mmCIF file of C-alpha atoms and ligand atoms in Angstrom:
data_model
loop_
_atom_site.group_PDB
_atom_site.id
_atom_site.type_symbol
_atom_site.label_atom_id
_atom_site.label_comp_id
_atom_site.label_asym_id
_atom_site.label_seq_id
_atom_site.Cartn_x
_atom_site.Cartn_y
_atom_site.Cartn_z
ATOM 1 C CA MET X 1 72.014 147.983 66.793
ATOM 2 C CA GLY X 2 72.623 144.465 65.214
ATOM 3 C CA ASP X 3 73.700 143.811 61.661
ATOM 4 C CA PRO X 4 71.132 145.178 59.221
ATOM 5 C CA GLY X 5 72.156 142.808 56.446
ATOM 6 C CA PHE X 6 70.728 139.924 58.427
ATOM 7 C CA LYS X 7 67.458 138.520 59.528
ATOM 8 C CA GLN X 8 66.642 139.980 62.968
ATOM 9 C CA ARG X 9 67.396 137.025 65.375
ATOM 10 C CA ALA X 10 68.213 137.188 68.970
ATOM 11 C CA PHE X 11 70.218 134.486 70.841
ATOM 12 C CA SER X 12 71.034 134.255 74.540
ATOM 13 C CA GLY X 13 72.108 131.589 77.110
ATOM 14 C CA ILE X 14 72.381 130.881 80.754
ATOM 15 C CA GLN X 15 74.681 128.365 82.460
ATOM 16 C CA PRO X 16 73.090 125.562 84.302
ATOM 17 C CA SER X 17 76.007 125.879 86.789
ATOM 18 C CA GLY X 18 73.662 126.410 89.749
ATOM 19 C CA GLY X 19 70.165 127.437 90.332
ATOM 20 C CA LEU X 20 68.719 130.523 88.754
ATOM 21 C CA THR X 21 69.145 133.709 90.617
ATOM 22 C CA LEU X 22 67.239 136.886 90.810
ATOM 23 C CA GLY X 23 70.115 138.490 88.840
ATOM 24 C CA ASN X 24 69.691 135.966 85.984
ATOM 25 C CA TYR X 25 65.968 136.606 86.104
ATOM 26 C CA LEU X 26 65.874 140.574 86.058
ATOM 27 C CA GLY X 27 69.056 140.791 84.058
ATOM 28 C CA ALA X 28 68.483 138.319 81.299
ATOM 29 C CA ILE X 29 65.235 136.128 81.358
ATOM 30 C CA ARG X 30 62.769 138.891 81.714
ATOM 31 C CA ARG X 31 64.199 140.555 78.770
ATOM 32 C CA PHE X 32 64.232 137.295 76.770
ATOM 33 C CA VAL X 33 60.569 137.319 77.264
ATOM 34 C CA LYS X 34 60.030 140.957 76.116
ATOM 35 C CA MET X 35 62.166 140.303 73.001
ATOM 36 C CA GLN X 36 60.230 137.090 72.307
ATOM 37 C CA ASN X 37 56.963 138.983 72.572
ATOM 38 C CA ALA X 38 58.081 142.069 70.560
ATOM 39 C CA GLY X 39 57.214 140.218 67.440
ATOM 40 C CA ILE X 40 60.379 141.676 65.771
ATOM 41 C CA TYR X 41 62.918 138.986 66.353
ATOM 42 C CA GLU X 42 63.386 135.220 65.919
ATOM 43 C CA THR X 43 64.396 134.383 69.376
ATOM 44 C CA VAL X 44 66.584 131.437 70.561
ATOM 45 C CA TYR X 45 67.231 130.712 74.191
ATOM 46 C CA CYS X 46 69.850 128.174 75.359
ATOM 47 C CA MET X 47 70.819 126.174 78.566
ATOM 48 C CA VAL X 48 74.543 126.433 77.884
ATOM 49 C CA ASP X 49 75.472 123.196 79.554
ATOM 50 C CA LEU X 50 79.097 122.963 77.841
ATOM 51 C CA HIS X 51 79.837 126.270 79.536
ATOM 52 C CA ALA X 52 78.703 125.104 82.837
ATOM 53 C CA ILE X 53 81.518 122.500 83.267
ATOM 54 C CA THR X 54 84.333 125.007 82.453
ATOM 55 C CA ALA X 55 84.806 126.431 86.073
ATOM 56 C CA ARG X 56 84.329 123.149 88.096
ATOM 57 C CA LEU X 57 83.300 119.553 87.694
ATOM 58 C CA VAL X 58 79.488 119.785 88.274
ATOM 59 C CA PRO X 59 78.273 116.338 89.416
ATOM 60 C CA PRO X 60 76.411 114.651 86.498
ATOM 61 C CA ARG X 61 73.157 114.281 88.413
ATOM 62 C CA GLU X 62 73.339 118.034 89.512
ATOM 63 C CA LEU X 63 74.123 119.081 85.931
ATOM 64 C CA ILE X 64 70.974 117.165 84.669
ATOM 65 C CA HIS X 65 68.797 118.687 87.408
ATOM 66 C CA ASN X 66 70.158 122.238 86.934
ATOM 67 C CA THR X 67 69.625 122.094 83.180
ATOM 68 C CA ARG X 68 65.996 120.928 83.530
ATOM 69 C CA GLU X 69 65.393 123.392 86.375
ATOM 70 C CA LEU X 70 66.677 126.268 84.179
ATOM 71 C CA CYS X 71 64.437 125.286 81.330
ATOM 72 C CA ALA X 72 61.545 125.207 83.825
ATOM 73 C CA GLY X 73 62.722 128.670 84.924
ATOM 74 C CA PHE X 74 62.546 129.933 81.371
ATOM 75 C CA LEU X 75 59.107 128.634 80.851
ATOM 76 C CA ALA X 76 57.773 129.619 84.132
ATOM 77 C CA SER X 77 59.046 133.169 83.476
ATOM 78 C CA GLY X 78 57.163 133.354 80.051
ATOM 79 C CA VAL X 79 59.577 131.932 77.625
ATOM 80 C CA ASP X 80 57.090 130.136 75.198
ATOM 81 C CA PRO X 81 58.635 127.128 73.342
ATOM 82 C CA GLU X 82 56.013 127.747 70.467
ATOM 83 C CA LYS X 83 57.428 131.193 70.024
ATOM 84 C CA SER X 84 61.012 130.831 70.794
ATOM 85 C CA ILE X 85 63.415 127.933 70.159
ATOM 86 C CA VAL X 86 64.426 126.531 73.543
ATOM 87 C CA ILE X 87 67.541 124.453 73.529
ATOM 88 C CA ASN X 88 70.143 122.805 75.470
ATOM 89 C CA GLN X 89 73.493 123.531 73.929
ATOM 90 C CA SER X 90 75.003 120.063 73.933
ATOM 91 C CA GLN X 91 72.097 118.760 71.808
ATOM 92 C CA VAL X 92 73.008 121.122 69.067
ATOM 93 C CA PRO X 93 76.504 119.843 68.214
ATOM 94 C CA GLU X 94 77.140 122.725 65.642
ATOM 95 C CA HIS X 95 77.802 125.124 68.689
ATOM 96 C CA ALA X 96 80.920 123.010 69.623
ATOM 97 C CA GLN X 97 81.937 122.370 65.983
ATOM 98 C CA LEU X 98 82.072 126.174 65.124
ATOM 99 C CA ALA X 99 83.774 126.773 68.482
ATOM 100 C CA TRP X 100 86.750 124.909 67.153
ATOM 101 C CA ILE X 101 87.017 126.985 63.957
ATOM 102 C CA PHE X 102 86.824 130.040 66.360
ATOM 103 C CA ASN X 103 89.399 128.670 68.502
ATOM 104 C CA CYS X 104 91.732 128.988 65.430
ATOM 105 C CA VAL X 105 90.523 132.600 64.614
ATOM 106 C CA ALA X 106 90.627 134.109 68.217
ATOM 107 C CA ARG X 107 94.110 135.120 69.637
ATOM 108 C CA MET X 108 95.545 133.889 73.017
ATOM 109 C CA GLY X 109 96.129 137.574 73.951
ATOM 110 C CA TRP X 110 92.356 138.475 73.365
ATOM 111 C CA MET X 111 91.259 135.672 75.683
ATOM 112 C CA GLY X 112 93.912 136.456 78.351
ATOM 113 C CA ARG X 113 92.427 139.923 78.671
ATOM 114 C CA MET X 114 88.949 138.784 79.547
ATOM 115 C CA THR X 115 88.035 139.899 83.070
ATOM 116 C CA GLN X 116 85.835 136.904 83.703
ATOM 117 C CA TRP X 117 88.858 134.607 82.934
ATOM 118 C CA LYS X 118 90.885 136.702 85.275
ATOM 119 C CA ASP X 119 88.221 136.719 88.028
ATOM 120 C CA LYS X 120 87.338 132.915 87.715
ATOM 121 C CA SER X 121 90.968 131.596 87.178
ATOM 122 C CA GLY X 122 92.103 133.934 90.098
ATOM 123 C CA LYS X 123 95.632 133.188 91.225
ATOM 124 C CA ASN X 124 95.298 129.635 89.667
ATOM 125 C CA ALA X 125 95.466 130.209 85.931
ATOM 126 C CA GLU X 126 97.856 127.134 85.558
ATOM 127 C CA GLY X 127 95.391 125.015 87.242
ATOM 128 C CA SER X 128 92.246 126.250 85.361
ATOM 129 C CA SER X 129 90.698 124.322 82.478
ATOM 130 C CA LEU X 130 91.398 125.095 78.871
ATOM 131 C CA GLY X 131 87.612 125.256 78.534
ATOM 132 C CA LEU X 132 87.439 128.198 80.955
ATOM 133 C CA PHE X 133 90.138 130.062 78.884
ATOM 134 C CA ALA X 134 88.362 129.402 75.598
ATOM 135 C CA TYR X 135 84.943 130.080 77.084
ATOM 136 C CA PRO X 136 84.413 133.269 74.937
ATOM 137 C CA ALA X 137 85.178 131.425 71.630
ATOM 138 C CA LEU X 138 82.351 129.031 72.441
ATOM 139 C CA MET X 139 80.194 131.853 73.438
ATOM 140 C CA ALA X 140 80.867 133.517 70.076
ATOM 141 C CA ALA X 141 79.996 130.245 68.358
ATOM 142 C CA ASP X 142 76.729 129.960 70.247
ATOM 143 C CA ILE X 143 75.764 133.368 68.912
ATOM 144 C CA LEU X 144 77.179 133.260 65.362
ATOM 145 C CA ILE X 145 75.943 129.695 64.501
ATOM 146 C CA TYR X 146 72.582 131.240 64.409
ATOM 147 C CA HIS X 147 73.686 134.370 62.470
ATOM 148 C CA ALA X 148 72.145 136.106 65.463
ATOM 149 C CA THR X 149 72.059 139.860 65.303
ATOM 150 C CA HIS X 150 70.967 140.743 68.910
ATOM 151 C CA VAL X 151 72.142 139.351 72.221
ATOM 152 C CA PRO X 152 70.194 140.281 75.394
ATOM 153 C CA VAL X 153 72.688 139.960 78.327
ATOM 154 C CA GLY X 154 73.666 141.551 81.599
ATOM 155 C CA GLU X 155 76.455 144.127 81.942
ATOM 156 C CA ASP X 156 78.999 141.347 82.904
ATOM 157 C CA GLN X 157 78.806 139.750 79.509
ATOM 158 C CA LYS X 158 79.530 143.006 77.530
ATOM 159 C CA GLN X 159 83.157 142.313 77.098
ATOM 160 C CA HIS X 160 82.509 138.742 75.826
ATOM 161 C CA LEU X 161 80.149 140.230 73.347
ATOM 162 C CA GLU X 162 82.841 142.589 72.124
ATOM 163 C CA LEU X 163 85.063 139.603 71.655
ATOM 164 C CA THR X 164 82.479 137.931 69.587
ATOM 165 C CA ARG X 165 82.252 141.003 67.378
ATOM 166 C CA ASP X 166 86.069 140.698 66.976
ATOM 167 C CA ILE X 167 85.964 137.130 66.059
ATOM 168 C CA ALA X 168 83.169 137.651 63.490
ATOM 169 C CA THR X 169 85.116 140.520 62.095
ATOM 170 C CA LYS X 170 88.524 138.672 61.889
ATOM 171 C CA PHE X 171 86.889 135.611 60.240
ATOM 172 C CA ASN X 172 85.045 137.746 57.680
ATOM 173 C CA HIS X 173 88.284 139.661 56.954
ATOM 174 C CA ASP X 174 90.667 136.711 56.946
ATOM 175 C CA TYR X 175 88.471 134.804 54.439
ATOM 176 C CA GLY X 176 87.261 137.644 52.486
ATOM 177 C CA VAL X 177 83.657 137.168 53.018
ATOM 178 C CA ALA X 178 80.741 139.026 54.735
ATOM 179 C CA PHE X 179 79.371 135.722 56.175
ATOM 180 C CA PHE X 180 78.981 136.407 59.836
ATOM 181 C CA PRO X 181 76.900 139.329 61.140
ATOM 182 C CA ILE X 182 78.409 141.621 63.806
ATOM 183 C CA PRO X 183 75.984 141.155 66.563
ATOM 184 C CA GLY X 184 75.098 143.915 69.150
ATOM 185 C CA PRO X 185 74.404 143.555 72.766
ATOM 186 C CA VAL X 186 70.998 144.391 74.149
ATOM 187 C CA ILE X 187 71.893 145.742 77.708
ATOM 188 C CA GLU X 188 69.070 148.094 79.014
ATOM 189 C CA GLY X 189 67.094 148.707 81.976
ATOM 190 C CA ILE X 190 67.964 149.121 85.614
ATOM 191 C CA ALA X 191 68.701 145.464 86.515
ATOM 192 C CA THR X 192 71.612 144.903 84.141
ATOM 193 C CA ARG X 193 73.896 144.392 87.147
ATOM 194 C CA VAL X 194 72.024 143.086 90.284
ATOM 195 C CA MET X 195 74.411 142.960 93.208
ATOM 196 C CA SER X 196 74.943 140.563 96.069
ATOM 197 C CA LEU X 197 72.718 141.096 99.098
ATOM 198 C CA GLN X 198 75.758 140.810 101.324
ATOM 199 C CA ASP X 199 78.224 143.086 99.405
ATOM 200 C CA GLY X 200 76.969 145.870 97.146
ATOM 201 C CA THR X 201 80.162 145.854 95.138
ATOM 202 C CA ARG X 202 79.923 142.226 93.883
ATOM 203 C CA LYS X 203 77.484 140.847 91.300
ATOM 204 C CA MET X 204 74.716 138.552 92.576
ATOM 205 C CA SER X 205 75.826 135.113 91.329
ATOM 206 C CA LYS X 206 74.748 131.472 91.470
ATOM 207 C CA SER X 207 78.215 130.351 92.402
ATOM 208 C CA ASP X 208 78.694 132.742 95.268
ATOM 209 C CA PRO X 209 79.422 130.278 98.234
ATOM 210 C CA SER X 210 77.027 132.320 100.418
ATOM 211 C CA ASP X 211 73.395 131.479 99.788
ATOM 212 C CA LYS X 212 72.427 134.553 101.676
ATOM 213 C CA SER X 213 74.037 136.603 98.895
ATOM 214 C CA ARG X 214 71.429 135.824 96.453
ATOM 215 C CA ILE X 215 67.699 135.353 95.938
ATOM 216 C CA ASN X 216 67.145 131.929 94.183
ATOM 217 C CA MET X 217 64.215 131.731 91.813
ATOM 218 C CA THR X 218 63.206 128.476 93.748
ATOM 219 C CA ASP X 219 63.275 130.337 97.205
ATOM 220 C CA ASP X 220 60.009 130.218 99.018
ATOM 221 C CA ALA X 221 58.335 133.324 100.624
ATOM 222 C CA ASP X 222 60.084 132.787 103.937
ATOM 223 C CA ALA X 223 63.507 132.338 102.438
ATOM 224 C CA ILE X 224 63.049 135.367 100.232
ATOM 225 C CA ALA X 225 61.911 137.582 103.202
ATOM 226 C CA GLY X 226 64.669 136.217 105.418
ATOM 227 C CA LYS X 227 67.441 137.175 102.911
ATOM 228 C CA ILE X 228 66.057 140.500 102.332
ATOM 229 C CA ARG X 229 65.667 141.199 106.234
ATOM 230 C CA LYS X 230 69.487 140.064 106.531
ATOM 231 C CA ALA X 231 70.661 142.103 103.505
ATOM 232 C CA LYS X 232 73.501 144.322 104.369
ATOM 233 C CA THR X 233 72.457 148.030 104.573
ATOM 234 C CA ASP X 234 73.465 151.206 106.519
ATOM 235 C CA PRO X 235 71.733 153.051 109.255
ATOM 236 C CA ASP X 236 70.740 156.104 107.209
ATOM 237 C CA PRO X 237 67.273 156.603 105.938
ATOM 238 C CA LEU X 238 66.520 156.493 102.174
ATOM 239 C CA PRO X 239 67.358 159.823 100.483
ATOM 240 C CA ASP X 240 64.954 161.684 98.106
ATOM 241 C CA ASN X 241 67.414 161.613 95.106
ATOM 242 C CA LEU X 242 69.789 159.371 93.319
ATOM 243 C CA ASP X 243 72.789 161.466 94.367
ATOM 244 C CA GLY X 244 72.055 160.423 97.955
ATOM 245 C CA LEU X 245 72.846 156.761 96.890
ATOM 246 C CA ALA X 246 76.143 157.625 95.386
ATOM 247 C CA ASP X 247 78.448 156.034 98.016
ATOM 248 C CA ARG X 248 75.807 153.514 99.408
ATOM 249 C CA PRO X 249 76.307 150.503 97.108
ATOM 250 C CA GLU X 250 73.980 148.234 99.273
ATOM 251 C CA ALA X 251 71.193 150.799 99.568
ATOM 252 C CA ARG X 252 71.440 151.534 95.864
ATOM 253 C CA ASN X 253 71.178 147.794 95.001
ATOM 254 C CA LEU X 254 67.980 147.379 97.106
ATOM 255 C CA VAL X 255 66.367 150.465 95.462
ATOM 256 C CA ASN X 256 67.317 149.218 91.952
ATOM 257 C CA ILE X 257 65.910 145.716 92.800
ATOM 258 C CA TYR X 258 62.724 147.251 93.982
ATOM 259 C CA ALA X 259 62.448 149.419 90.931
ATOM 260 C CA ALA X 260 63.224 146.460 88.577
ATOM 261 C CA LEU X 261 60.552 144.264 90.315
ATOM 262 C CA ALA X 262 58.028 147.073 90.101
ATOM 263 C CA GLU X 263 59.085 148.005 86.544
ATOM 264 C CA THR X 264 59.398 151.655 87.468
ATOM 265 C CA SER X 265 62.507 153.975 87.909
ATOM 266 C CA PRO X 266 64.897 154.164 90.939
ATOM 267 C CA GLN X 267 63.697 157.766 91.398
ATOM 268 C CA ALA X 268 60.146 156.872 91.570
ATOM 269 C CA VAL X 269 60.981 154.485 94.289
ATOM 270 C CA LEU X 270 62.900 157.193 96.238
ATOM 271 C CA ASP X 271 59.844 159.527 95.690
ATOM 272 C CA ALA X 272 57.654 156.859 97.487
ATOM 273 C CA HIS X 273 59.986 155.929 100.303
ATOM 274 C CA ALA X 274 62.292 158.918 100.995
ATOM 275 C CA GLY X 275 62.929 159.183 104.661
ATOM 276 C CA ALA X 276 62.242 155.489 105.405
ATOM 277 C CA LEU X 277 64.634 153.521 107.388
ATOM 278 C CA PHE X 278 65.634 150.133 105.954
ATOM 279 C CA GLY X 279 63.534 148.171 108.355
ATOM 280 C CA ARG X 280 60.452 149.561 106.647
ATOM 281 C CA PHE X 281 61.803 149.622 103.214
ATOM 282 C CA LYS X 282 62.917 146.014 103.422
ATOM 283 C CA GLY X 283 59.434 144.951 104.515
ATOM 284 C CA ALA X 284 57.999 146.619 101.358
ATOM 285 C CA LEU X 285 60.645 145.157 99.191
ATOM 286 C CA SER X 286 59.903 141.675 100.636
ATOM 287 C CA GLU X 287 56.298 141.870 99.856
ATOM 288 C CA LEU X 288 56.885 142.976 96.359
ATOM 289 C CA ALA X 289 59.673 140.275 95.824
ATOM 290 C CA VAL X 290 57.348 137.483 97.177
ATOM 291 C CA ALA X 291 54.420 138.503 95.078
ATOM 292 C CA THR X 292 56.443 138.750 91.923
ATOM 293 C CA LEU X 293 58.523 135.624 92.397
ATOM 294 C CA THR X 294 56.194 133.140 94.160
ATOM 295 C CA PRO X 295 54.049 132.380 91.119
ATOM 296 C CA ILE X 296 57.206 131.654 89.021
ATOM 297 C CA SER X 297 58.668 129.438 91.753
ATOM 298 C CA ASN X 298 55.442 127.569 92.004
ATOM 299 C CA GLU X 299 55.444 127.011 88.296
ATOM 300 C CA ILE X 300 58.907 125.816 88.312
ATOM 301 C CA SER X 301 57.958 123.215 90.877
ATOM 302 C CA ARG X 302 54.967 122.064 88.827
ATOM 303 C CA LEU X 303 57.099 121.871 85.794
ATOM 304 C CA MET X 304 59.806 119.924 87.551
ATOM 305 C CA ALA X 305 57.386 117.194 88.436
ATOM 306 C CA ASP X 306 57.459 116.153 84.765
ATOM 307 C CA PRO X 307 60.998 115.962 83.657
ATOM 308 C CA ALA X 308 60.033 113.954 80.535
ATOM 309 C CA GLU X 309 58.023 116.778 79.253
ATOM 310 C CA ILE X 310 60.933 119.207 79.769
ATOM 311 C CA ASP X 311 63.254 116.860 77.858
ATOM 312 C CA ARG X 312 60.701 116.723 75.077
ATOM 313 C CA ILE X 313 60.616 120.363 74.783
ATOM 314 C CA LEU X 314 64.403 120.622 74.699
ATOM 315 C CA GLY X 315 64.419 117.727 72.065
ATOM 316 C CA ARG X 316 61.987 119.635 69.848
ATOM 317 C CA GLY X 317 64.036 122.866 70.283
ATOM 318 C CA ALA X 318 67.178 121.080 69.144
ATOM 319 C CA ASP X 319 65.477 119.758 65.896
ATOM 320 C CA ARG X 320 64.270 123.288 65.145
ATOM 321 C CA ALA X 321 67.711 124.780 66.015
ATOM 322 C CA ARG X 322 69.505 122.327 63.755
ATOM 323 C CA GLU X 323 67.572 123.533 60.712
ATOM 324 C CA ILE X 324 69.370 126.760 61.163
ATOM 325 C CA THR X 325 72.751 125.653 62.570
ATOM 326 C CA ALA X 326 73.488 122.781 60.188
ATOM 327 C CA PRO X 327 73.603 124.956 56.903
ATOM 328 C CA ILE X 328 75.603 127.664 58.637
ATOM 329 C CA LEU X 329 78.173 125.089 59.647
ATOM 330 C CA GLU X 330 78.321 123.587 56.183
ATOM 331 C CA GLN X 331 78.741 127.046 54.695
ATOM 332 C CA THR X 332 81.496 127.790 57.238
ATOM 333 C CA TYR X 333 83.352 124.647 56.430
ATOM 334 C CA ASP X 334 83.084 125.362 52.718
ATOM 335 C CA ILE X 335 84.542 128.814 53.257
ATOM 336 C CA VAL X 336 87.370 127.524 55.415
ATOM 337 C CA GLY X 337 88.284 124.887 52.760
ATOM 338 C CA MET X 338 87.001 121.645 54.382
ATOM 339 C CA VAL X 339 86.212 119.035 51.854
ATOM 340 C CA ARG X 340 82.579 118.183 51.876
ATOM 341 C CA GLN X 341 80.521 115.772 49.705
ATOM 342 C CA HIS X 342 77.845 117.861 48.235
ATOM 343 C CA LEU X 343 74.911 115.633 47.222
HETATM 344 N N1 AQP W 401 73.875 139.783 88.930
HETATM 345 C C1 AQP W 401 73.284 139.852 87.766
HETATM 346 N N2 AQP W 401 72.739 140.972 87.403
HETATM 347 C C2 AQP W 401 72.305 141.142 86.107
HETATM 348 N N3 AQP W 401 72.408 140.090 85.010
HETATM 349 C C3 AQP W 401 73.037 138.886 85.485
HETATM 350 N N4 AQP W 401 73.352 137.906 84.831
HETATM 351 C C4 AQP W 401 73.933 136.926 85.546
HETATM 352 N N5 AQP W 401 74.184 137.576 86.907
HETATM 353 C C5 AQP W 401 73.645 138.826 86.866
HETATM 354 C C6 AQP W 401 72.965 137.609 83.479
HETATM 355 O O1 AQP W 401 72.483 136.331 83.387
HETATM 356 C C7 AQP W 401 72.803 135.737 82.126
HETATM 357 C C8 AQP W 401 73.364 134.331 82.315
HETATM 358 O O2 AQP W 401 74.590 134.457 82.945
HETATM 359 P P1 AQP W 401 75.370 132.964 83.009
HETATM 360 O O3 AQP W 401 74.710 132.030 83.850
HETATM 361 O O4 AQP W 401 75.717 132.518 81.694
HETATM 362 O O5 AQP W 401 76.641 133.465 83.782
HETATM 363 P P2 AQP W 401 77.085 134.471 84.689
HETATM 364 O O6 AQP W 401 76.856 135.804 84.078
HETATM 365 O O7 AQP W 401 78.523 134.136 85.152
HETATM 366 O O8 AQP W 401 76.073 134.245 85.947
HETATM 367 P P3 AQP W 401 76.206 133.852 87.279
HETATM 368 O O9 AQP W 401 75.083 133.688 87.989
HETATM 369 O O10 AQP W 401 77.277 134.715 87.963
HETATM 370 O O11 AQP W 401 76.865 132.374 87.126
HETATM 371 P P4 AQP W 401 78.223 131.709 87.638
HETATM 372 O O12 AQP W 401 78.093 132.136 89.131
HETATM 373 O O13 AQP W 401 78.061 130.238 87.392
HETATM 374 O O14 AQP W 401 79.324 132.419 87.017
HETATM 375 C C9 AQP W 401 73.886 136.740 81.524
HETATM 376 O O15 AQP W 401 73.183 137.490 80.482
HETATM 377 C C10 AQP W 401 74.299 137.492 82.567
HETATM 378 O O16 AQP W 401 74.664 138.864 82.143
#
């Protein structure tokens, strides 16, 4: 996986479009930390604030708060700014500059086929922002401005990553170069798609209008327990094997969440809880979720008490990032034929 001709570098980002959810944590951040600590990759992790304004106008104060809180969530979960480059997208202007070049490489038809565009624009494509339509080209730029080879993401981002590969391939082909790597997704584990607590067929999401549908990483113990208690389930006991969860999306989701939090397999969860009714299983899940998440939410609160320190970390991350991104943008401009003054 990844492109063997390039340095092993992982890039991933999360939108500060709302508070962090358990889906973001299990599907993305926890794996960011594993990749950071694997000692194989250079890792770059990003608050993608330019993406966060594509779907709706986020009030400026809210965007600032969300971005700092997201950064605090990264750090509280184990992302270490000494080991990883931690940045805010808008502070590294080469992301948006390369995105313009990619807007001219990507085809309208490619963008129109993206399921996220279809889902988020819904029946109102005419009234949606151009930024929402062009979102995947900016995402491609986020990744390729680092020549990243690996991208840890949840299942929902797989299609966008395929488009990133298409853009890199077309750029290389059109200009007759082997300049951009063809990055590979890192989608592994049981929590690549954490579902809503209220509807097991929909992804848990920060922008779901119902707060009961998700566990926020800043929820306290009572809120976590209350949401798990009210999570939609069915009247049947837990089965003893995975086939027994086939047509029970809500039950499967809670088993998967338990397994992901406990870092075990869904079958091992069933081995321990087969025959239990949901009242009892939810109690065990609450205990596990509270024990795992409370230290993180406490640490987020501690970090948020010193916003200047968060801004300093992001500023330093941007300086380190630009040592990589500025030369890659210059080389891209050279390839494309933009006149530069080389000193
Ligand atoms: N439910 C989920 N299960 C597993 N992984 C998830 N991710 C998001 N939701 C889940 C992963 O988190 C990373 C960051 O996602 P994002 O914030 O850039 O956008 P998103 O996927 O659109 O996440 P949300 O929470 O649904 O945000 P909104 O509501 O603003 O659109 C990605 O790696 C994603 O796969």
